[in-house]
CSV table of C-alpha atoms in Angstrom, one decimal:
chain,number,residue,atom,x,y,z
A,23,TRP,CA,4.9,37.0,6.3
A,24,GLU,CA,3.1,35.7,9.4
A,25,ASN,CA,5.5,33.7,11.6
A,26,GLY,CA,3.2,31.5,13.6
A,27,GLY,CA,5.7,28.6,14.0
A,28,TRP,CA,3.6,26.3,11.8
A,29,VAL,CA,5.3,23.2,10.4
A,30,PHE,CA,3.0,23.4,7.4
A,31,ALA,CA,1.9,26.9,6.5
A,32,THR,CA,0.3,28.8,3.7
A,33,ALA,CA,2.4,30.9,1.3
A,34,THR,CA,2.1,33.8,3.7
A,35,GLY,CA,3.1,31.7,6.8
A,36,GLY,CA,-0.4,31.3,8.2
A,37,PRO,CA,-2.0,28.1,9.3
A,38,LEU,CA,-3.4,25.8,6.7
A,39,ASN,CA,-7.1,25.3,6.4
A,40,PRO,CA,-7.9,21.8,7.6
A,41,ASN,CA,-9.9,21.1,4.5
A,42,THR,CA,-7.2,22.0,2.0
A,43,ASP,CA,-5.8,18.5,1.7
A,44,TYR,CA,-9.3,17.1,1.4
A,45,HIS,CA,-10.2,19.3,-1.5
A,46,GLN,CA,-6.8,18.7,-3.2
A,47,TRP,CA,-7.3,15.0,-2.8
A,48,LYS,CA,-10.8,15.2,-4.4
A,49,ASP,CA,-9.4,17.3,-7.3
A,50,LEU,CA,-6.6,14.7,-7.9
A,51,LEU,CA,-9.1,11.9,-8.0
A,52,ALA,CA,-11.3,13.7,-10.4
A,53,ALA,CA,-8.4,14.8,-12.7
A,54,ALA,CA,-7.1,11.2,-12.8
A,55,GLY,CA,-10.6,9.8,-13.6
A,56,LEU,CA,-10.7,7.7,-10.5
A,57,ARG,CA,-13.6,6.7,-8.3
A,58,ASP,CA,-14.3,8.8,-5.2
A,59,ALA,CA,-12.3,7.6,-2.2
A,60,ARG,CA,-11.2,8.8,1.2
A,61,LEU,CA,-7.7,10.2,1.6
A,62,HIS,CA,-7.2,7.7,4.4
A,63,ASP,CA,-7.8,4.8,2.0
A,64,ALA,CA,-4.6,5.8,0.2
A,65,ARG,CA,-2.7,4.7,3.3
A,66,HIS,CA,-4.2,1.2,3.1
A,67,THR,CA,-3.4,1.0,-0.6
A,68,ALA,CA,0.2,2.1,0.0
A,69,ALA,CA,0.7,-0.4,2.8
A,70,THR,CA,-0.8,-3.2,0.7
A,71,VAL,CA,1.3,-2.4,-2.3
A,72,LEU,CA,4.4,-2.6,-0.1
A,73,LEU,CA,3.2,-6.0,1.0
A,74,ILE,CA,2.7,-7.1,-2.6
A,75,LEU,CA,6.2,-5.9,-3.4
A,76,GLY,CA,7.6,-8.0,-0.6
A,77,VAL,CA,9.1,-5.0,1.3
A,78,PRO,CA,10.3,-6.2,4.7
A,79,GLU,CA,8.0,-5.3,7.5
A,80,ARG,CA,10.6,-3.1,9.3
A,81,THR,CA,11.0,-1.1,6.1
A,82,VAL,CA,7.3,-0.8,5.7
A,83,MET,CA,7.0,0.5,9.3
A,84,ALA,CA,9.7,3.1,8.6
A,85,ILE,CA,8.1,4.3,5.4
A,86,MET,CA,4.6,4.4,6.9
A,87,GLY,CA,5.8,6.0,10.2
A,88,TRP,CA,4.6,3.1,12.4
A,89,SER,CA,6.2,2.0,15.6
A,90,SER,CA,4.1,-1.1,16.0
A,91,THR,CA,3.7,-4.3,13.9
A,92,GLY,CA,0.0,-4.2,14.8
A,93,MET,CA,-0.3,-1.2,12.4
A,94,ALA,CA,0.9,-3.4,9.5
A,95,ARG,CA,-1.7,-6.0,10.4
A,96,ARG,CA,-4.4,-3.2,10.4
A,97,TYR,CA,-3.4,-1.5,7.1
A,98,GLN,CA,-2.0,-4.3,4.9
A,99,HIS,CA,-4.6,-6.5,3.2
A,100,VAL,CA,-3.8,-9.9,1.7
A,101,THR,CA,-5.2,-9.7,-1.8
A,102,ASP,CA,-6.1,-12.5,-4.3
A,103,THR,CA,-2.9,-11.7,-6.2
A,104,ILE,CA,-0.9,-12.5,-3.1
A,105,ARG,CA,-2.8,-15.7,-2.4
A,106,HIS,CA,-2.3,-16.8,-6.1
A,107,THR,CA,1.4,-16.0,-6.0
A,108,VAL,CA,1.9,-18.1,-2.8
A,109,ALA,CA,-0.2,-20.9,-4.2
A,110,LYS,CA,2.0,-21.0,-7.3
A,111,GLN,CA,5.2,-21.0,-5.1
A,112,VAL,CA,3.8,-23.9,-3.1
A,113,ASP,CA,2.8,-25.8,-6.2
A,114,GLY,CA,6.3,-25.4,-7.6
A,115,LEU,CA,7.8,-26.9,-4.4
A,116,LEU,CA,5.4,-29.9,-4.3
A,117,TRP,CA,5.4,-31.0,-7.9
A,118,GLU,CA,8.4,-31.4,-10.1
A,119,SER,CA,8.3,-29.3,-13.3
A,120,THR,CA,10.4,-28.6,-16.3
A,121,ASP,CA,8.3,-25.5,-16.9
A,122,GLY,CA,9.4,-23.8,-13.6
A,123,PRO,CA,7.6,-23.2,-10.3
A,124,GLY,CA,3.8,-23.1,-10.4
A,125,GLU,CA,3.5,-24.5,-14.0
A,126,ALA,CA,3.5,-28.2,-13.2
A,127,SER,CA,0.6,-30.7,-12.9
A,128,PRO,CA,1.0,-33.7,-10.7
A,129,GLU,CA,2.0,-37.0,-12.4
A,130,VAL,CA,-0.4,-39.9,-12.0
A,131,ASN,CA,1.4,-43.3,-11.6
């Protein structure tokens, strides 16, 4: 065992090869049948999924390890799904409906 004081170490205690996570990431993508993507892209995806789920910003910051709300603005992306959901919510507030929010059409008098 090599005690080098590393936080992340090999099975023998030595330093990790900086390319290890890169190669493991590429192997995971291939095994899952997914398109090639950068490991860093996964951070954007995770942050955006948390936004879609409506997780409060402070909680997102804690999960992602951010100390600045600016990081949320950088990593979270407003998707068409989010825009559509908001539009349906606004529609439900503007027009009366027996079908529930987002299902109504305006009445013509």
